[in-house]
Coordinates of C-alpha atoms in Angstrom, one line a residue:
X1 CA 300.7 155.7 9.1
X2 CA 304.6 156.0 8.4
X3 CA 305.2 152.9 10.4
X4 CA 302.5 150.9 9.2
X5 CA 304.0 151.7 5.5
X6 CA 307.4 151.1 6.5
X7 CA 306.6 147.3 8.1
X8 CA 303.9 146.8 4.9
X9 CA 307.0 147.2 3.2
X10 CA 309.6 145.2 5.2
X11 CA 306.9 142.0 5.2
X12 CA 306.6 142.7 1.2
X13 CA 308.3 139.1 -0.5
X14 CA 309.2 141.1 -3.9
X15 CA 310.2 144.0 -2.4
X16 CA 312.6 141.6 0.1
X17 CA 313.6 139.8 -3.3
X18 CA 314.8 142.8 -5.6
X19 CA 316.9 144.9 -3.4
X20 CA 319.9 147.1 -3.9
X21 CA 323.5 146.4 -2.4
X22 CA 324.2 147.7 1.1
X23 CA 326.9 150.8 1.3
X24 CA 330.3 149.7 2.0
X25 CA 331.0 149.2 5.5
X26 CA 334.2 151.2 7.5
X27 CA 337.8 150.8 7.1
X28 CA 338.9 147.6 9.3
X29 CA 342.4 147.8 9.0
X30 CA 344.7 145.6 10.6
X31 CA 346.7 146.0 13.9
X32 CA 350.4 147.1 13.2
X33 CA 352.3 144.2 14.7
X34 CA 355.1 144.6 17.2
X35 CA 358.4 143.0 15.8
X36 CA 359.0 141.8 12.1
X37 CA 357.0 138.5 11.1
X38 CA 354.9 138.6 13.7
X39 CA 352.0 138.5 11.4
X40 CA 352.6 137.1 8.0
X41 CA 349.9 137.2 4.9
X42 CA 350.3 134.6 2.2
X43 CA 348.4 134.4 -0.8
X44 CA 348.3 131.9 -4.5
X45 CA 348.9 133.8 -7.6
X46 CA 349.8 133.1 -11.3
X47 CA 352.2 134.3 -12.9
X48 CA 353.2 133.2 -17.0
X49 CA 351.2 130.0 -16.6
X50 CA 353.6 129.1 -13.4
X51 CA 352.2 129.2 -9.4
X52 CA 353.6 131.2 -6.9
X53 CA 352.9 131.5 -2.9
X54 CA 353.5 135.3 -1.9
X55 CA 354.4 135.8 2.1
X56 CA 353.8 139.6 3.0
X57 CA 355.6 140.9 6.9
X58 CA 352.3 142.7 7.8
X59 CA 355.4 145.2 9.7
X60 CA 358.0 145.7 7.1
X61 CA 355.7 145.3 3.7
X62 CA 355.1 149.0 2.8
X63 CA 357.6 151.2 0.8
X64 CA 359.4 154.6 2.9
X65 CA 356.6 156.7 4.3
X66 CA 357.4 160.2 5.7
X67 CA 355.9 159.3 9.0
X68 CA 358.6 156.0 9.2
X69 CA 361.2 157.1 6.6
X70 CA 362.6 153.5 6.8
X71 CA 362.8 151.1 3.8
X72 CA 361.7 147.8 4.1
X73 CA 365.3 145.7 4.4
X74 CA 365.6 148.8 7.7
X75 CA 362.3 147.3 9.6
X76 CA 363.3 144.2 8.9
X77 CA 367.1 143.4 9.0
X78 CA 368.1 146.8 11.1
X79 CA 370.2 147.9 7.8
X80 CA 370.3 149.0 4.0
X81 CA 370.7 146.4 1.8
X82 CA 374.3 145.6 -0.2
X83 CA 374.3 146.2 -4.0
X84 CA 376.4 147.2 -7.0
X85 CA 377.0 151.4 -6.0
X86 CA 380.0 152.0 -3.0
X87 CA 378.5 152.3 0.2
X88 CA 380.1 153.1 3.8
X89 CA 380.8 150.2 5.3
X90 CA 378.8 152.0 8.7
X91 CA 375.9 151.7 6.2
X92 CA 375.6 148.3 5.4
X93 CA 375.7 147.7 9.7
X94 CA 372.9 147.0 11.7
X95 CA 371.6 149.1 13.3
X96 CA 368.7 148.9 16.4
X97 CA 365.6 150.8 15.5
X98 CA 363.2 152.4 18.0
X99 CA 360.2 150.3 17.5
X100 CA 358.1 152.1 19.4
X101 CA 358.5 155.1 17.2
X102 CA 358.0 152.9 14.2
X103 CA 354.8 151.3 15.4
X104 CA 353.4 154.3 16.1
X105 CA 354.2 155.8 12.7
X106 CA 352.6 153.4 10.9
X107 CA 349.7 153.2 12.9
X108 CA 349.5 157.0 12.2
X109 CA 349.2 155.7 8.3
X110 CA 346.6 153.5 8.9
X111 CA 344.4 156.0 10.8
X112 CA 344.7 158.3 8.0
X113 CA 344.0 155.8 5.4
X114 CA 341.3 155.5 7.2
X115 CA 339.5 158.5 7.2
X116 CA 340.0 159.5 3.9
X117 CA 338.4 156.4 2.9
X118 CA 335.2 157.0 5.4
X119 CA 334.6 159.9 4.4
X120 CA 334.7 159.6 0.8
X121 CA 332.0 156.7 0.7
X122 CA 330.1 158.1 4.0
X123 CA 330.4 154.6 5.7
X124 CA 329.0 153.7 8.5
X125 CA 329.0 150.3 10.9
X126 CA 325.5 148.4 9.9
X127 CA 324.0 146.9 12.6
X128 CA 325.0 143.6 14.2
X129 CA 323.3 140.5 13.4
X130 CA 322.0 137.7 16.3
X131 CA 321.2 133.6 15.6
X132 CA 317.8 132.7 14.2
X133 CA 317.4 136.4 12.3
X134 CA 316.1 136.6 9.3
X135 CA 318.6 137.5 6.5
X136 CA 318.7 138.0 2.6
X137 CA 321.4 136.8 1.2
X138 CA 323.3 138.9 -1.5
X139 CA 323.1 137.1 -5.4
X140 CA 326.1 136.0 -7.2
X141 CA 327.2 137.8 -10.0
X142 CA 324.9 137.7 -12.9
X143 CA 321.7 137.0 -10.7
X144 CA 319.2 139.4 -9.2
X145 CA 317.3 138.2 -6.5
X146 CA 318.3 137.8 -2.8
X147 CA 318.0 134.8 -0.9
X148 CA 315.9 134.0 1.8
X149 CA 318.0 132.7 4.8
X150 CA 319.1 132.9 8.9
X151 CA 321.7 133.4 10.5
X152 CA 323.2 130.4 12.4
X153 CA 326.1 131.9 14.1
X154 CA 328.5 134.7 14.4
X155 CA 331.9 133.4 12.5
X156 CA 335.2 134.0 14.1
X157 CA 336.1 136.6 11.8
X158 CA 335.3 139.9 12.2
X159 CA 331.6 141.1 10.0
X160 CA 331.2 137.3 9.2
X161 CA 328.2 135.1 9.6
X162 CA 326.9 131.4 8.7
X163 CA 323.6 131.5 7.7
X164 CA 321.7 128.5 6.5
X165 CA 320.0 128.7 3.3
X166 CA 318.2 125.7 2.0
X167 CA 320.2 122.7 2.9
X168 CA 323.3 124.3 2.9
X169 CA 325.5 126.8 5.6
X170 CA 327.2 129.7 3.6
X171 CA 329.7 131.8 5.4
X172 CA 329.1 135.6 4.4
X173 CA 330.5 139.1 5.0
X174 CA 328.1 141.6 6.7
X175 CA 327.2 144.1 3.7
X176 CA 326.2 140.9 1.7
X177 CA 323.3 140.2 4.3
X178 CA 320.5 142.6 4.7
X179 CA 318.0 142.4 7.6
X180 CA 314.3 140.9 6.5
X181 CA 311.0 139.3 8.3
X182 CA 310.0 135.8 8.9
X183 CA 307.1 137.1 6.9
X184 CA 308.8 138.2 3.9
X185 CA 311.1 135.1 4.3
X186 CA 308.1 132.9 3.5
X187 CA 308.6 131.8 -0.2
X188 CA 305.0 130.6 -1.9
X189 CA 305.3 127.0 -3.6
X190 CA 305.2 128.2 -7.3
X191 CA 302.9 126.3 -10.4
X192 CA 305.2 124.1 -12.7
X193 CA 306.3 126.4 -15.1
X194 CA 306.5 124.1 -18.3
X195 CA 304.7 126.3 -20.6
X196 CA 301.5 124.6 -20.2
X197 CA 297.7 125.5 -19.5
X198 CA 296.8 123.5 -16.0
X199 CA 293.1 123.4 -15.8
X200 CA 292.8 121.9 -12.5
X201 CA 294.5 125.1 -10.9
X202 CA 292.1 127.3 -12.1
X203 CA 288.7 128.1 -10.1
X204 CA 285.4 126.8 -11.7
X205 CA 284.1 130.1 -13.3
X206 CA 287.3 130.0 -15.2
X207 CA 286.5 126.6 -16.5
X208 CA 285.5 127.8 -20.0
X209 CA 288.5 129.4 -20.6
X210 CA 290.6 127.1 -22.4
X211 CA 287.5 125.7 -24.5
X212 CA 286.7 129.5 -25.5
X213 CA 290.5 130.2 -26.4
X214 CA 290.7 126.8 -28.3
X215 CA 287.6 128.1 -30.4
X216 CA 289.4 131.7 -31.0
X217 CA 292.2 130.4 -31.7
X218 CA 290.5 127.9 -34.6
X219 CA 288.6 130.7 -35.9
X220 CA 291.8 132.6 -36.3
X221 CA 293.3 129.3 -38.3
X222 CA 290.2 129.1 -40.6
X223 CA 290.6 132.8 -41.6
X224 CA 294.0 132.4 -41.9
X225 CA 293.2 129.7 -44.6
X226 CA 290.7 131.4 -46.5
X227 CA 293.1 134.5 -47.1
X228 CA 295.8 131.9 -48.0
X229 CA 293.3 130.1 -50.3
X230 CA 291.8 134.2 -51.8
X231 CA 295.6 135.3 -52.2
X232 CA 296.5 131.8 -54.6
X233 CA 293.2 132.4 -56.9
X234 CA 295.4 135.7 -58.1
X235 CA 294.6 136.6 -61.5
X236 CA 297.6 135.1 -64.0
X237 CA 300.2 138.1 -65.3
X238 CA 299.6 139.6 -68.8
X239 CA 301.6 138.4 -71.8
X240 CA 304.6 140.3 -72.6
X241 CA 306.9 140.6 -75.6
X242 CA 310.1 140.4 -75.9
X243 CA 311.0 143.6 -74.7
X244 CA 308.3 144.4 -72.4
X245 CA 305.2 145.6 -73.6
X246 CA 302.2 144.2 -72.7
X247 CA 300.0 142.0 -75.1
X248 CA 296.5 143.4 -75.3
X249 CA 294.1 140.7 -77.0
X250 CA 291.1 141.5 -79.5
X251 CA 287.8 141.5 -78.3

């Protein structure tokens, strides 16, 4: 009985439709690179109406951490950096770091980052997704229902998928898919929705219908006339002096 329930309600089209979002998935973080600019990350950004291109060392972008206790200009030019208070002049030398130590330090970071994050939100890996499955398709902000779609192929990056929707390939994370059926995939060609009556859609018995309405509804008019026509033939309003009072006539 559970399991009949359970696939009643995975073939169900609304139920597919109006869904909730999927958890978030794990941490991925990144691998910690082996030498300075070995991975860069570059990104657009504005700035007071002016365009900027920011280029991040994926080794040498984070601020002192206890595990490291280098600065940035120490991963990445073996040195501290020159400015305005006196320094030692064995300072401002390079120096050669151990990078093994450093890489394992900030890999240390990342696996605590890590946890703390997956076990605040209880994530958990969702299941992987194969060609020619049946997908919904997360809406856009300000929409509600998901879309009907299948997946095409796994996408070079990691948790992404192409999925064909219509006429169109749309290349989407994992948590904005959600497993469905061919069954609940099947969309039903809707009636024209143009705010009109169409008789030839309805079944015979039904033919009546419009005819009886139309009658109500000039039934409805007429009355609505004769109270229009009862509430003008309203007796006139007394005379009145000057101040007020009412004028009553002599019989």
């Amino acid at each position: 009985m559970n399991s009949q329930i359970e696939q009643l309600v995975k073939d169900c089209e609304k139920c597919a439709t109006f869904q909730n979002s999927l958890p978030p998935e794990s941490l991925k973080p990144t691998p910690v690179p082996d030498l300075p600019y070995a991975v860069v990350g570059c990104d657009l950004f504005d700035f007071e109406s002016k365009k900027y291109l920011v280029v991040v060392d994926y080794f040498s972008k984070t601020t002192p951490l206890e595990e490291v206790n280098l600065s940035p200009s120490q991963l990445l030019m073996g040195r501290r950096p020159r400015n305005t208070l006196p320094a030692a002049s064995e300072i401002l030398r390079p120096k050669s770091q151990n990078l093994g130590s450093i890489k394992q330090g900030l890999q240390s970071v990342k696996d605590k980052q890590k946890a703390s994050f997956d076990n605040k939100w209880n994530n958990k890996e969702l299941l992987p997704l194969y060609p020619t499955d049946p997908v919904r398709v997360k809406p856009q902000q300000g929409e509600k229902e998901w879309i009907p779609g299948v997946i095409v192929r796994h996408h070079e990056a990691p948790r992404s998928y192409m999925v064909q929707v219509g006429n169109r390939q749309l290349r989407r994370n994992r948590k904005h898919l959600r497993s469905s059926t061919h069954k609940a995939n099947e969309t039903i060609d809707d009636q024209p929705d143009d705010g009109k009556l169409h008789v030839e859609s309805l079944p015979k018995e039904s033919s009546q219908e419009p005819t009886i309405l139309t009658q109500a509804t000039t039934n409805k008019t007429e009355n609505s006339d004769h109270t229009q026509q009862a509430s003008t033939s309203i007796t006139p309003k007394p005379k009145t002096t000057r101040s007020g009072r009412r004028v009553i006539p002599f019989n």
